[in-house]
Amino acid sequence: MIDSLKRNKNIISLVSLIYFQSFLVFSFLIPHNQYFFNLGNEIFYNFKSQILSEVNLKALNSFNLYLLILSNNLKVCLLSYISGFFNIFILLINSFILSYVLVKFGIKKFVIFVLPHGVIEIPAFILAISSGIIFYIGVIEYLRKKSLERVIDSLRILSLSIILFIIAGFIESFITFRIIPH
């Protein structure tokens, strides 16, 4: 696993850089541009409405919430893996939403509501995006050199991402959700 991460550190670093730079840019644009703020409102409240329509919050216990969060995170993870280079768009959307949450709720609430699970979920997301890019690079390398090393690396990194999403989902449903006022 460590070797797979080391061999692909440039890709993982580039994806991380794009994620955090876009987060900073969106964090600046959202409060200073009405279009971006309105877009954030629309995405945030559509997502919230979708979740509320699927879930009865009064009947929702931590374990069911965990399954819901895990299911959503794994869908994003697998979509990121199979999307190849288009997953950079998924990365930008995620960073935009996170920036909107920061702007909308402020730094204090952002840290309280995002930090407990975000320190694991964001790296998991970055690894999922990276694994998809690595997979497609691996396919090209296989066609040229008949080497499966990168494809295998991508699967190892995807596996690590899934493990991190499982942990982050547990923290989000059993800890973060209890902190957030309903």
Short mmCIF file of N, CA and C in Angstrom, two decimals:
data_model
loop_
_atom_site.label_atom_id
_atom_site.label_comp_id
_atom_site.label_asym_id
_atom_site.label_seq_id
_atom_site.Cartn_x
_atom_site.Cartn_y
_atom_site.Cartn_z
N MET A 1 0.83 -1.19 0.00
CA MET A 1 0.00 0.00 0.00
C MET A 1 0.87 1.26 0.00
N ILE A 2 1.85 1.30 0.89
CA ILE A 2 2.73 2.47 0.98
C ILE A 2 3.46 2.68 -0.35
N ASP A 3 3.92 1.59 -0.95
CA ASP A 3 4.62 1.70 -2.24
C ASP A 3 3.69 2.29 -3.31
N SER A 4 2.42 1.88 -3.31
CA SER A 4 1.46 2.42 -4.28
C SER A 4 1.29 3.92 -4.09
N LEU A 5 1.22 4.34 -2.84
CA LEU A 5 1.08 5.77 -2.54
C LEU A 5 2.33 6.54 -2.97
N LYS A 6 3.50 5.95 -2.69
CA LYS A 6 4.76 6.62 -3.06
C LYS A 6 4.91 6.74 -4.57
N ARG A 7 4.59 5.65 -5.30
CA ARG A 7 4.73 5.68 -6.76
C ARG A 7 3.80 6.72 -7.39
N ASN A 8 2.71 7.02 -6.73
CA ASN A 8 1.71 7.91 -7.31
C ASN A 8 1.56 9.21 -6.53
N LYS A 9 2.60 9.55 -5.76
CA LYS A 9 2.52 10.74 -4.91
C LYS A 9 2.33 12.02 -5.72
N ASN A 10 2.87 12.08 -6.94
CA ASN A 10 2.71 13.29 -7.75
C ASN A 10 1.24 13.50 -8.15
N ILE A 11 0.57 12.43 -8.51
CA ILE A 11 -0.84 12.54 -8.89
C ILE A 11 -1.67 12.91 -7.66
N ILE A 12 -1.42 12.24 -6.54
CA ILE A 12 -2.17 12.52 -5.31
C ILE A 12 -1.90 13.95 -4.86
N SER A 13 -0.67 14.39 -4.97
CA SER A 13 -0.33 15.77 -4.59
C SER A 13 -1.02 16.78 -5.50
N LEU A 14 -1.06 16.50 -6.79
CA LEU A 14 -1.71 17.40 -7.74
C LEU A 14 -3.22 17.49 -7.46
N VAL A 15 -3.85 16.36 -7.22
CA VAL A 15 -5.28 16.34 -6.91
C VAL A 15 -5.53 17.11 -5.61
N SER A 16 -4.67 16.91 -4.60
CA SER A 16 -4.80 17.63 -3.34
C SER A 16 -4.66 19.13 -3.56
N LEU A 17 -3.68 19.52 -4.36
CA LEU A 17 -3.45 20.93 -4.65
C LEU A 17 -4.67 21.55 -5.35
N ILE A 18 -5.20 20.87 -6.33
CA ILE A 18 -6.39 21.37 -7.04
C ILE A 18 -7.56 21.50 -6.07
N TYR A 19 -7.73 20.50 -5.20
CA TYR A 19 -8.84 20.53 -4.24
C TYR A 19 -8.72 21.73 -3.30
N PHE A 20 -7.58 21.88 -2.68
CA PHE A 20 -7.44 22.94 -1.68
C PHE A 20 -7.35 24.33 -2.31
N GLN A 21 -6.77 24.43 -3.48
CA GLN A 21 -6.76 25.74 -4.16
C GLN A 21 -8.16 26.13 -4.60
N SER A 22 -8.91 25.18 -5.13
CA SER A 22 -10.28 25.51 -5.54
C SER A 22 -11.13 25.84 -4.32
N PHE A 23 -10.89 25.17 -3.20
CA PHE A 23 -11.59 25.50 -1.96
C PHE A 23 -11.32 26.95 -1.57
N LEU A 24 -10.07 27.37 -1.64
CA LEU A 24 -9.72 28.76 -1.30
C LEU A 24 -10.34 29.75 -2.29
N VAL A 25 -10.28 29.44 -3.56
CA VAL A 25 -10.85 30.34 -4.57
C VAL A 25 -12.37 30.46 -4.38
N PHE A 26 -13.04 29.32 -4.20
CA PHE A 26 -14.49 29.35 -3.99
C PHE A 26 -14.85 30.06 -2.68
N SER A 27 -14.02 29.88 -1.65
CA SER A 27 -14.27 30.55 -0.37
C SER A 27 -14.19 32.06 -0.51
N PHE A 28 -13.40 32.52 -1.46
CA PHE A 28 -13.33 33.95 -1.74
C PHE A 28 -14.47 34.40 -2.65
N LEU A 29 -14.78 33.60 -3.68
CA LEU A 29 -15.79 34.00 -4.67
C LEU A 29 -17.22 33.98 -4.10
N ILE A 30 -17.54 32.99 -3.31
CA ILE A 30 -18.92 32.82 -2.85
C ILE A 30 -19.44 34.05 -2.11
N PRO A 31 -18.71 34.61 -1.13
CA PRO A 31 -19.27 35.78 -0.45
C PRO A 31 -19.18 37.07 -1.26
N HIS A 32 -18.40 37.07 -2.32
CA HIS A 32 -18.21 38.30 -3.10
C HIS A 32 -18.92 38.29 -4.45
N ASN A 33 -19.61 37.22 -4.76
CA ASN A 33 -20.28 37.11 -6.05
C ASN A 33 -21.66 36.48 -5.83
N GLN A 34 -22.70 37.23 -6.12
CA GLN A 34 -24.07 36.77 -5.85
C GLN A 34 -24.40 35.49 -6.61
N TYR A 35 -23.89 35.35 -7.84
CA TYR A 35 -24.15 34.14 -8.62
C TYR A 35 -23.63 32.90 -7.89
N PHE A 36 -22.40 32.96 -7.41
CA PHE A 36 -21.82 31.81 -6.71
C PHE A 36 -22.55 31.53 -5.39
N PHE A 37 -22.92 32.60 -4.69
CA PHE A 37 -23.65 32.40 -3.44
C PHE A 37 -25.02 31.76 -3.70
N ASN A 38 -25.73 32.24 -4.72
CA ASN A 38 -27.03 31.66 -5.05
C ASN A 38 -26.90 30.21 -5.52
N LEU A 39 -25.86 29.94 -6.29
CA LEU A 39 -25.60 28.57 -6.74
C LEU A 39 -25.35 27.66 -5.53
N GLY A 40 -24.57 28.14 -4.58
CA GLY A 40 -24.32 27.37 -3.37
C GLY A 40 -25.60 27.11 -2.60
N ASN A 41 -26.45 28.14 -2.46
CA ASN A 41 -27.75 27.98 -1.80
C ASN A 41 -28.57 26.89 -2.48
N GLU A 42 -28.64 26.97 -3.81
CA GLU A 42 -29.45 26.02 -4.55
C GLU A 42 -28.94 24.59 -4.39
N ILE A 43 -27.64 24.40 -4.53
CA ILE A 43 -27.07 23.05 -4.39
C ILE A 43 -27.27 22.55 -2.97
N PHE A 44 -26.97 23.38 -1.98
CA PHE A 44 -27.07 22.97 -0.58
C PHE A 44 -28.50 22.60 -0.21
N TYR A 45 -29.45 23.44 -0.55
CA TYR A 45 -30.83 23.18 -0.15
C TYR A 45 -31.48 22.08 -0.98
N ASN A 46 -31.07 21.89 -2.23
CA ASN A 46 -31.55 20.75 -3.01
C ASN A 46 -31.05 19.45 -2.40
N PHE A 47 -29.78 19.43 -2.01
CA PHE A 47 -29.20 18.25 -1.37
C PHE A 47 -29.91 17.96 -0.05
N LYS A 48 -30.12 19.00 0.74
CA LYS A 48 -30.80 18.85 2.03
C LYS A 48 -32.23 18.35 1.83
N SER A 49 -32.95 18.90 0.85
CA SER A 49 -34.32 18.46 0.57
C SER A 49 -34.36 17.01 0.11
N GLN A 50 -33.39 16.64 -0.71
CA GLN A 50 -33.32 15.26 -1.19
C GLN A 50 -33.12 14.29 -0.03
N ILE A 51 -32.21 14.63 0.88
CA ILE A 51 -31.96 13.78 2.04
C ILE A 51 -33.21 13.71 2.91
N LEU A 52 -33.83 14.85 3.18
CA LEU A 52 -35.02 14.87 4.04
C LEU A 52 -36.18 14.11 3.42
N SER A 53 -36.28 14.10 2.09
CA SER A 53 -37.36 13.37 1.45
C SER A 53 -37.14 11.85 1.52
N GLU A 54 -35.89 11.45 1.64
CA GLU A 54 -35.56 10.02 1.70
C GLU A 54 -35.54 9.49 3.12
N VAL A 55 -35.46 10.38 4.11
CA VAL A 55 -35.21 9.94 5.47
C VAL A 55 -36.22 10.56 6.43
N ASN A 56 -36.69 9.76 7.34
CA ASN A 56 -37.51 10.26 8.43
C ASN A 56 -36.57 10.55 9.60
N LEU A 57 -36.27 11.83 9.82
CA LEU A 57 -35.28 12.20 10.84
C LEU A 57 -35.66 11.73 12.24
N LYS A 58 -36.96 11.69 12.54
CA LYS A 58 -37.38 11.26 13.88
C LYS A 58 -37.09 9.79 14.11
N ALA A 59 -37.16 9.01 13.03
CA ALA A 59 -36.91 7.57 13.15
C ALA A 59 -35.46 7.22 12.85
N LEU A 60 -34.67 8.22 12.55
CA LEU A 60 -33.29 7.97 12.15
C LEU A 60 -32.40 7.79 13.38
N ASN A 61 -31.82 6.63 13.50
CA ASN A 61 -30.84 6.42 14.57
C ASN A 61 -29.44 6.51 13.96
N SER A 62 -28.45 6.49 14.81
CA SER A 62 -27.08 6.68 14.35
C SER A 62 -26.64 5.61 13.36
N PHE A 63 -27.09 4.38 13.58
CA PHE A 63 -26.67 3.30 12.68
C PHE A 63 -27.28 3.48 11.29
N ASN A 64 -28.57 3.83 11.22
CA ASN A 64 -29.21 4.07 9.92
C ASN A 64 -28.58 5.27 9.22
N LEU A 65 -28.26 6.30 9.99
CA LEU A 65 -27.58 7.46 9.43
C LEU A 65 -26.21 7.03 8.88
N TYR A 66 -25.51 6.18 9.63
CA TYR A 66 -24.22 5.67 9.18
C TYR A 66 -24.36 4.96 7.83
N LEU A 67 -25.37 4.13 7.70
CA LEU A 67 -25.58 3.41 6.44
C LEU A 67 -25.90 4.38 5.30
N LEU A 68 -26.67 5.42 5.57
CA LEU A 68 -27.00 6.42 4.56
C LEU A 68 -25.76 7.19 4.13
N ILE A 69 -24.98 7.65 5.10
CA ILE A 69 -23.76 8.40 4.80
C ILE A 69 -22.76 7.51 4.06
N LEU A 70 -22.58 6.30 4.56
CA LEU A 70 -21.63 5.38 3.93
C LEU A 70 -22.05 5.07 2.49
N SER A 71 -23.32 4.85 2.28
CA SER A 71 -23.82 4.56 0.94
C SER A 71 -23.54 5.73 0.00
N ASN A 72 -23.82 6.94 0.46
CA ASN A 72 -23.56 8.12 -0.37
C ASN A 72 -22.07 8.28 -0.65
N ASN A 73 -21.24 8.13 0.38
CA ASN A 73 -19.80 8.28 0.19
C ASN A 73 -19.22 7.23 -0.74
N LEU A 74 -19.70 6.00 -0.63
CA LEU A 74 -19.19 4.93 -1.49
C LEU A 74 -19.64 5.14 -2.94
N LYS A 75 -20.83 5.69 -3.14
CA LYS A 75 -21.28 6.02 -4.51
C LYS A 75 -20.35 7.06 -5.11
N VAL A 76 -20.04 8.10 -4.34
CA VAL A 76 -19.13 9.15 -4.83
C VAL A 76 -17.75 8.55 -5.09
N CYS A 77 -17.30 7.67 -4.20
CA CYS A 77 -15.99 7.03 -4.33
C CYS A 77 -15.91 6.23 -5.63
N LEU A 78 -16.90 5.39 -5.86
CA LEU A 78 -16.88 4.55 -7.06
C LEU A 78 -17.10 5.37 -8.33
N LEU A 79 -17.95 6.39 -8.26
CA LEU A 79 -18.12 7.27 -9.41
C LEU A 79 -16.81 7.98 -9.73
N SER A 80 -16.10 8.40 -8.69
CA SER A 80 -14.80 9.05 -8.89
C SER A 80 -13.81 8.09 -9.54
N TYR A 81 -13.89 6.83 -9.18
CA TYR A 81 -12.95 5.85 -9.73
C TYR A 81 -13.20 5.59 -11.21
N ILE A 82 -14.47 5.46 -11.57
CA ILE A 82 -14.77 5.11 -12.97
C ILE A 82 -14.83 6.31 -13.90
N SER A 83 -14.85 7.52 -13.35
CA SER A 83 -14.98 8.72 -14.18
C SER A 83 -13.68 9.15 -14.83
N GLY A 84 -12.58 8.60 -14.38
CA GLY A 84 -11.30 8.97 -14.98
C GLY A 84 -10.98 10.44 -14.78
N PHE A 85 -10.59 11.09 -15.84
CA PHE A 85 -10.18 12.48 -15.76
C PHE A 85 -11.36 13.43 -15.55
N PHE A 86 -12.57 12.97 -15.82
CA PHE A 86 -13.75 13.80 -15.58
C PHE A 86 -14.03 13.96 -14.09
N ASN A 87 -13.38 13.14 -13.27
CA ASN A 87 -13.64 13.25 -11.84
C ASN A 87 -13.08 14.53 -11.23
N ILE A 88 -12.27 15.25 -11.97
CA ILE A 88 -11.83 16.57 -11.50
C ILE A 88 -13.05 17.48 -11.35
N PHE A 89 -14.04 17.31 -12.21
CA PHE A 89 -15.30 18.06 -12.08
C PHE A 89 -16.00 17.71 -10.77
N ILE A 90 -16.01 16.44 -10.41
CA ILE A 90 -16.59 15.99 -9.13
C ILE A 90 -15.82 16.63 -7.98
N LEU A 91 -14.51 16.68 -8.11
CA LEU A 91 -13.66 17.30 -7.09
C LEU A 91 -14.01 18.78 -6.92
N LEU A 92 -14.20 19.48 -8.02
CA LEU A 92 -14.52 20.91 -7.95
C LEU A 92 -15.89 21.14 -7.31
N ILE A 93 -16.85 20.30 -7.63
CA ILE A 93 -18.18 20.42 -7.02
C ILE A 93 -18.08 20.21 -5.51
N ASN A 94 -17.33 19.19 -5.10
CA ASN A 94 -17.18 18.92 -3.67
C ASN A 94 -16.50 20.08 -2.96
N SER A 95 -15.46 20.61 -3.56
CA SER A 95 -14.75 21.73 -2.94
C SER A 95 -15.63 22.98 -2.91
N PHE A 96 -16.47 23.16 -3.93
CA PHE A 96 -17.40 24.29 -3.95
C PHE A 96 -18.40 24.17 -2.80
N ILE A 97 -18.97 22.98 -2.62
CA ILE A 97 -19.95 22.78 -1.55
C ILE A 97 -19.31 23.00 -0.18
N LEU A 98 -18.12 22.49 0.01
CA LEU A 98 -17.42 22.68 1.28
C LEU A 98 -17.14 24.17 1.51
N SER A 99 -16.76 24.89 0.47
CA SER A 99 -16.53 26.33 0.58
C SER A 99 -17.82 27.06 0.94
N TYR A 100 -18.91 26.64 0.32
CA TYR A 100 -20.21 27.26 0.62
C TYR A 100 -20.57 27.07 2.09
N VAL A 101 -20.36 25.87 2.60
CA VAL A 101 -20.66 25.58 4.01
C VAL A 101 -19.82 26.49 4.92
N LEU A 102 -18.56 26.68 4.58
CA LEU A 102 -17.70 27.58 5.35
C LEU A 102 -18.26 29.00 5.34
N VAL A 103 -18.60 29.49 4.16
CA VAL A 103 -19.10 30.86 4.03
C VAL A 103 -20.46 31.00 4.72
N LYS A 104 -21.33 30.05 4.52
CA LYS A 104 -22.70 30.12 5.04
C LYS A 104 -22.75 30.06 6.56
N PHE A 105 -21.94 29.19 7.16
CA PHE A 105 -22.05 28.94 8.60
C PHE A 105 -20.92 29.54 9.41
N GLY A 106 -19.88 30.03 8.77
CA GLY A 106 -18.77 30.64 9.48
C GLY A 106 -17.73 29.61 9.92
N ILE A 107 -16.58 30.12 10.29
CA ILE A 107 -15.43 29.25 10.60
C ILE A 107 -15.71 28.38 11.83
N LYS A 108 -16.28 28.95 12.89
CA LYS A 108 -16.49 28.19 14.12
C LYS A 108 -17.40 26.99 13.88
N LYS A 109 -18.54 27.21 13.26
CA LYS A 109 -19.46 26.10 12.99
C LYS A 109 -18.87 25.14 11.97
N PHE A 110 -18.15 25.68 11.00
CA PHE A 110 -17.50 24.83 10.00
C PHE A 110 -16.55 23.85 10.67
N VAL A 111 -15.73 24.35 11.57
CA VAL A 111 -14.77 23.49 12.28
C VAL A 111 -15.51 22.44 13.12
N ILE A 112 -16.54 22.87 13.82
CA ILE A 112 -17.29 21.94 14.68
C ILE A 112 -18.02 20.88 13.86
N PHE A 113 -18.66 21.30 12.75
CA PHE A 113 -19.50 20.40 11.98
C PHE A 113 -18.76 19.59 10.93
N VAL A 114 -17.60 20.06 10.50
CA VAL A 114 -16.89 19.37 9.42
C VAL A 114 -15.61 18.69 9.90
N LEU A 115 -14.90 19.32 10.81
CA LEU A 115 -13.59 18.81 11.21
C LEU A 115 -13.59 17.38 11.75
N PRO A 116 -14.53 17.00 12.64
CA PRO A 116 -14.42 15.65 13.21
C PRO A 116 -14.35 14.53 12.16
N HIS A 117 -15.18 14.59 11.16
CA HIS A 117 -15.13 13.55 10.12
C HIS A 117 -14.37 14.00 8.88
N GLY A 118 -14.30 15.32 8.67
CA GLY A 118 -13.66 15.86 7.46
C GLY A 118 -12.18 15.57 7.36
N VAL A 119 -11.50 15.47 8.52
CA VAL A 119 -10.06 15.19 8.46
C VAL A 119 -9.78 13.80 7.88
N ILE A 120 -10.79 12.95 7.89
CA ILE A 120 -10.64 11.63 7.28
C ILE A 120 -11.36 11.57 5.93
N GLU A 121 -12.53 12.20 5.86
CA GLU A 121 -13.32 12.13 4.64
C GLU A 121 -12.68 12.87 3.46
N ILE A 122 -12.09 14.01 3.70
CA ILE A 122 -11.47 14.77 2.60
C ILE A 122 -10.28 14.01 2.01
N PRO A 123 -9.36 13.47 2.83
CA PRO A 123 -8.31 12.63 2.23
C PRO A 123 -8.87 11.40 1.51
N ALA A 124 -9.93 10.81 2.05
CA ALA A 124 -10.55 9.66 1.38
C ALA A 124 -11.06 10.06 0.00
N PHE A 125 -11.68 11.23 -0.05
CA PHE A 125 -12.20 11.74 -1.31
C PHE A 125 -11.07 12.03 -2.30
N ILE A 126 -10.01 12.65 -1.82
CA ILE A 126 -8.85 12.95 -2.67
C ILE A 126 -8.23 11.65 -3.20
N LEU A 127 -8.14 10.65 -2.35
CA LEU A 127 -7.59 9.36 -2.77
C LEU A 127 -8.50 8.68 -3.79
N ALA A 128 -9.82 8.81 -3.62
CA ALA A 128 -10.76 8.22 -4.58
C ALA A 128 -10.59 8.87 -5.95
N ILE A 129 -10.51 10.19 -5.97
CA ILE A 129 -10.31 10.92 -7.22
C ILE A 129 -8.97 10.50 -7.85
N SER A 130 -7.93 10.47 -7.03
CA SER A 130 -6.59 10.09 -7.52
C SER A 130 -6.59 8.68 -8.07
N SER A 131 -7.26 7.75 -7.39
CA SER A 131 -7.26 6.36 -7.84
C SER A 131 -7.90 6.22 -9.22
N GLY A 132 -8.93 7.04 -9.49
CA GLY A 132 -9.55 7.01 -10.81
C GLY A 132 -8.61 7.48 -11.90
N ILE A 133 -7.87 8.53 -11.62
CA ILE A 133 -6.90 9.04 -12.59
C ILE A 133 -5.78 8.01 -12.78
N ILE A 134 -5.31 7.46 -11.68
CA ILE A 134 -4.24 6.45 -11.74
C ILE A 134 -4.69 5.23 -12.54
N PHE A 135 -5.95 4.83 -12.36
CA PHE A 135 -6.48 3.68 -13.10
C PHE A 135 -6.38 3.91 -14.61
N TYR A 136 -6.83 5.08 -15.07
CA TYR A 136 -6.80 5.34 -16.51
C TYR A 136 -5.38 5.51 -17.03
N ILE A 137 -4.50 6.06 -16.24
CA ILE A 137 -3.09 6.10 -16.62
C ILE A 137 -2.56 4.67 -16.71
N GLY A 138 -2.97 3.84 -15.75
CA GLY A 138 -2.56 2.43 -15.75
C GLY A 138 -3.05 1.68 -16.98
N VAL A 139 -4.25 1.95 -17.44
CA VAL A 139 -4.77 1.30 -18.64
C VAL A 139 -3.91 1.70 -19.85
N ILE A 140 -3.59 2.98 -19.94
CA ILE A 140 -2.74 3.45 -21.04
C ILE A 140 -1.36 2.79 -20.96
N GLU A 141 -0.80 2.72 -19.75
CA GLU A 141 0.51 2.07 -19.59
C GLU A 141 0.44 0.58 -19.94
N TYR A 142 -0.67 -0.06 -19.60
CA TYR A 142 -0.82 -1.48 -19.93
C TYR A 142 -0.83 -1.67 -21.44
N LEU A 143 -1.52 -0.79 -22.13
CA LEU A 143 -1.59 -0.90 -23.59
C LEU A 143 -0.23 -0.65 -24.24
N ARG A 144 0.57 0.20 -23.61
CA ARG A 144 1.88 0.54 -24.17
C ARG A 144 2.98 -0.39 -23.70
N LYS A 145 2.99 -0.73 -22.41
CA LYS A 145 4.11 -1.46 -21.82
C LYS A 145 3.74 -2.85 -21.30
N LYS A 146 2.47 -3.17 -21.32
CA LYS A 146 1.97 -4.44 -20.77
C LYS A 146 2.26 -4.56 -19.27
N SER A 147 2.23 -3.43 -18.58
CA SER A 147 2.44 -3.42 -17.14
C SER A 147 1.12 -3.09 -16.43
N LEU A 148 0.78 -3.88 -15.44
CA LEU A 148 -0.44 -3.65 -14.67
C LEU A 148 -0.17 -2.95 -13.33
N GLU A 149 1.06 -2.52 -13.13
CA GLU A 149 1.44 -1.94 -11.84
C GLU A 149 0.53 -0.78 -11.43
N ARG A 150 0.28 0.14 -12.33
CA ARG A 150 -0.56 1.32 -11.99
C ARG A 150 -2.02 0.91 -11.76
N VAL A 151 -2.52 -0.03 -12.53
CA VAL A 151 -3.90 -0.49 -12.32
C VAL A 151 -4.02 -1.10 -10.93
N ILE A 152 -3.05 -1.90 -10.55
CA ILE A 152 -3.04 -2.50 -9.21
C ILE A 152 -2.89 -1.42 -8.15
N ASP A 153 -2.03 -0.44 -8.40
CA ASP A 153 -1.89 0.69 -7.48
C ASP A 153 -3.24 1.40 -7.30
N SER A 154 -3.94 1.60 -8.41
CA SER A 154 -5.22 2.31 -8.32
C SER A 154 -6.21 1.55 -7.45
N LEU A 155 -6.22 0.25 -7.55
CA LEU A 155 -7.13 -0.57 -6.73
C LEU A 155 -6.73 -0.53 -5.26
N ARG A 156 -5.45 -0.52 -5.00
CA ARG A 156 -4.99 -0.41 -3.61
C ARG A 156 -5.37 0.94 -3.01
N ILE A 157 -5.18 1.99 -3.78
CA ILE A 157 -5.51 3.33 -3.29
C ILE A 157 -7.02 3.47 -3.14
N LEU A 158 -7.78 2.90 -4.06
CA LEU A 158 -9.24 2.90 -3.93
C LEU A 158 -9.65 2.17 -2.66
N SER A 159 -9.01 1.05 -2.37
CA SER A 159 -9.32 0.29 -1.15
C SER A 159 -9.05 1.11 0.10
N LEU A 160 -7.94 1.83 0.11
CA LEU A 160 -7.63 2.70 1.24
C LEU A 160 -8.69 3.79 1.37
N SER A 161 -9.11 4.35 0.25
CA SER A 161 -10.15 5.37 0.25
C SER A 161 -11.44 4.82 0.85
N ILE A 162 -11.82 3.62 0.47
CA ILE A 162 -13.05 3.00 1.00
C ILE A 162 -12.94 2.81 2.52
N ILE A 163 -11.79 2.35 2.98
CA ILE A 163 -11.58 2.17 4.43
C ILE A 163 -11.73 3.50 5.15
N LEU A 164 -11.13 4.55 4.59
CA LEU A 164 -11.23 5.87 5.20
C LEU A 164 -12.67 6.39 5.18
N PHE A 165 -13.41 6.13 4.10
CA PHE A 165 -14.82 6.53 4.04
C PHE A 165 -15.64 5.79 5.10
N ILE A 166 -15.33 4.54 5.34
CA ILE A 166 -16.04 3.77 6.38
C ILE A 166 -15.80 4.41 7.74
N ILE A 167 -14.57 4.77 8.02
CA ILE A 167 -14.23 5.40 9.30
C ILE A 167 -14.88 6.78 9.40
N ALA A 168 -14.78 7.59 8.34
CA ALA A 168 -15.35 8.94 8.34
C ALA A 168 -16.87 8.89 8.51
N GLY A 169 -17.51 7.93 7.85
CA GLY A 169 -18.96 7.79 7.98
C GLY A 169 -19.36 7.46 9.40
N PHE A 170 -18.58 6.62 10.05
CA PHE A 170 -18.84 6.28 11.45
C PHE A 170 -18.74 7.53 12.33
N ILE A 171 -17.68 8.28 12.15
CA ILE A 171 -17.48 9.51 12.95
C ILE A 171 -18.60 10.52 12.66
N GLU A 172 -18.94 10.67 11.38
CA GLU A 172 -19.98 11.64 11.01
C GLU A 172 -21.33 11.28 11.62
N SER A 173 -21.70 10.01 11.58
CA SER A 173 -23.02 9.62 12.06
C SER A 173 -23.10 9.48 13.57
N PHE A 174 -22.03 9.04 14.21
CA PHE A 174 -22.08 8.80 15.65
C PHE A 174 -21.54 9.96 16.48
N ILE A 175 -20.77 10.87 15.86
CA ILE A 175 -20.20 11.99 16.63
C ILE A 175 -20.70 13.32 16.05
N THR A 176 -20.36 13.61 14.78
CA THR A 176 -20.71 14.90 14.19
C THR A 176 -22.22 15.14 14.23
N PHE A 177 -23.01 14.15 13.87
CA PHE A 177 -24.46 14.32 13.81
C PHE A 177 -25.04 14.67 15.18
N ARG A 178 -24.41 14.20 16.23
CA ARG A 178 -24.89 14.50 17.58
C ARG A 178 -24.54 15.95 18.00
N ILE A 179 -23.50 16.51 17.38
CA ILE A 179 -23.07 17.88 17.68
C ILE A 179 -23.98 18.90 16.98
N ILE A 180 -24.43 18.56 15.76
CA ILE A 180 -25.20 19.50 14.94
C ILE A 180 -26.61 19.66 15.53
N PRO A 181 -27.07 20.91 15.74
CA PRO A 181 -28.45 21.11 16.18
C PRO A 181 -29.42 20.78 15.06
N HIS A 182 -30.52 20.12 15.39
CA HIS A 182 -31.50 19.71 14.34
C HIS A 182 -32.71 20.60 14.37
#
